Amino acid sequence: MPAHCQLTGAKPGFGNAVSHSHRRTSRRFDPNIQRKRYWLPSEGRHVRLTLSARAIKTVDAIGVEAAVARIRAQGGKV
């Protein structure tokens, strides 16, 4: 599963892991990505979305219809 949110566009960030001796090695900061299934009443079917934890809260606030409309407006496939 790619570490990419369909709604917010959250992607991994990159930085350095710094040891006790201050040696730096590459690391990545992954967003908290979850796969969630929602019922889409307008189409009479379920949709499975790949969302970050913050985006799940956004869907709860604005509703699944508005969230799917935003994803499609960004050019995403649902």
mmCIF file of C-alpha atoms in Angstrom:
data_model
loop_
_atom_site.group_PDB
_atom_site.id
_atom_site.type_symbol
_atom_site.label_atom_id
_atom_site.label_comp_id
_atom_site.label_asym_id
_atom_site.label_seq_id
_atom_site.Cartn_x
_atom_site.Cartn_y
_atom_site.Cartn_z
ATOM 1 C CA MET A 1 0.000 0.000 0.000
ATOM 2 C CA PRO A 2 1.499 3.363 -0.916
ATOM 3 C CA ALA A 3 2.031 5.834 1.914
ATOM 4 C CA HIS A 4 -0.168 8.466 0.272
ATOM 5 C CA CYS A 5 -3.508 9.933 1.413
ATOM 6 C CA GLN A 6 -6.176 10.283 -1.290
ATOM 7 C CA LEU A 7 -7.904 13.224 0.426
ATOM 8 C CA THR A 8 -5.146 15.362 1.935
ATOM 9 C CA GLY A 9 -2.261 14.238 -0.263
ATOM 10 C CA ALA A 10 -0.084 13.475 2.768
ATOM 11 C CA LYS A 11 3.121 11.728 1.697
ATOM 12 C CA PRO A 12 6.221 10.575 3.570
ATOM 13 C CA GLY A 13 8.628 13.223 4.784
ATOM 14 C CA PHE A 14 12.359 12.609 4.758
ATOM 15 C CA GLY A 15 15.021 13.551 7.250
ATOM 16 C CA ASN A 16 17.845 12.206 9.311
ATOM 17 C CA ALA A 17 18.040 9.846 12.243
ATOM 18 C CA VAL A 18 20.617 11.344 14.590
ATOM 19 C CA SER A 19 22.432 8.912 16.873
ATOM 20 C CA HIS A 20 23.890 9.646 20.287
ATOM 21 C CA SER A 21 27.231 10.360 18.617
ATOM 22 C CA HIS A 22 25.448 12.649 16.121
ATOM 23 C CA ARG A 23 26.016 10.432 13.100
ATOM 24 C CA ARG A 24 23.237 11.085 10.615
ATOM 25 C CA THR A 25 21.504 8.412 8.542
ATOM 26 C CA SER A 26 18.508 8.799 6.248
ATOM 27 C CA ARG A 27 15.048 7.977 7.519
ATOM 28 C CA ARG A 28 11.477 8.625 6.453
ATOM 29 C CA PHE A 29 8.484 9.870 8.395
ATOM 30 C CA ASP A 30 5.427 7.981 7.139
ATOM 31 C CA PRO A 31 1.911 9.405 7.585
ATOM 32 C CA ASN A 32 -0.581 7.282 9.531
ATOM 33 C CA ILE A 33 -2.283 5.703 6.481
ATOM 34 C CA GLN A 34 -5.368 3.513 6.914
ATOM 35 C CA ARG A 35 -7.653 1.778 4.405
ATOM 36 C CA LYS A 36 -11.268 2.538 5.233
ATOM 37 C CA ARG A 37 -14.495 1.382 3.615
ATOM 38 C CA TYR A 38 -17.417 3.820 3.381
ATOM 39 C CA TRP A 39 -20.953 3.450 2.066
ATOM 40 C CA LEU A 40 -21.617 5.910 -0.786
ATOM 41 C CA PRO A 41 -25.422 6.340 -0.882
ATOM 42 C CA SER A 42 -25.532 8.334 -4.131
ATOM 43 C CA GLU A 43 -23.966 5.432 -6.059
ATOM 44 C CA GLY A 44 -25.414 2.625 -3.934
ATOM 45 C CA ARG A 45 -22.030 1.015 -3.290
ATOM 46 C CA HIS A 46 -19.111 0.872 -0.910
ATOM 47 C CA VAL A 47 -15.869 2.717 -1.651
ATOM 48 C CA ARG A 48 -12.507 1.854 -0.149
ATOM 49 C CA LEU A 49 -10.343 4.909 0.515
ATOM 50 C CA THR A 50 -6.689 5.156 1.549
ATOM 51 C CA LEU A 51 -6.710 7.932 4.130
ATOM 52 C CA SER A 52 -4.491 9.417 6.794
ATOM 53 C CA ALA A 53 -5.816 9.514 10.354
ATOM 54 C CA ARG A 54 -6.394 13.263 9.983
ATOM 55 C CA ALA A 55 -8.348 12.714 6.759
ATOM 56 C CA ILE A 56 -10.608 10.156 8.483
ATOM 57 C CA LYS A 57 -11.582 12.892 10.945
ATOM 58 C CA THR A 58 -12.203 15.231 7.999
ATOM 59 C CA VAL A 59 -14.529 12.680 6.371
ATOM 60 C CA ASP A 60 -16.412 12.362 9.669
ATOM 61 C CA ALA A 61 -16.863 16.146 9.728
ATOM 62 C CA ILE A 62 -17.788 16.884 6.088
ATOM 63 C CA GLY A 63 -19.354 13.569 5.095
ATOM 64 C CA VAL A 64 -18.313 10.886 2.638
ATOM 65 C CA GLU A 65 -20.132 12.480 -0.328
ATOM 66 C CA ALA A 66 -18.184 15.739 -0.007
ATOM 67 C CA ALA A 67 -14.914 13.873 0.585
ATOM 68 C CA VAL A 68 -15.362 11.753 -2.562
ATOM 69 C CA ALA A 69 -16.230 14.910 -4.515
ATOM 70 C CA ARG A 70 -12.945 16.515 -3.331
ATOM 71 C CA ILE A 71 -10.930 13.433 -4.276
ATOM 72 C CA ARG A 72 -12.472 13.378 -7.748
ATOM 73 C CA ALA A 73 -11.898 17.134 -8.170
ATOM 74 C CA GLN A 74 -8.180 16.525 -7.483
ATOM 75 C CA GLY A 75 -8.167 13.930 -10.243
ATOM 76 C CA GLY A 76 -8.242 10.880 -7.980
ATOM 77 C CA LYS A 77 -10.030 7.660 -8.819
ATOM 78 C CA VAL A 78 -12.702 6.361 -6.437
#
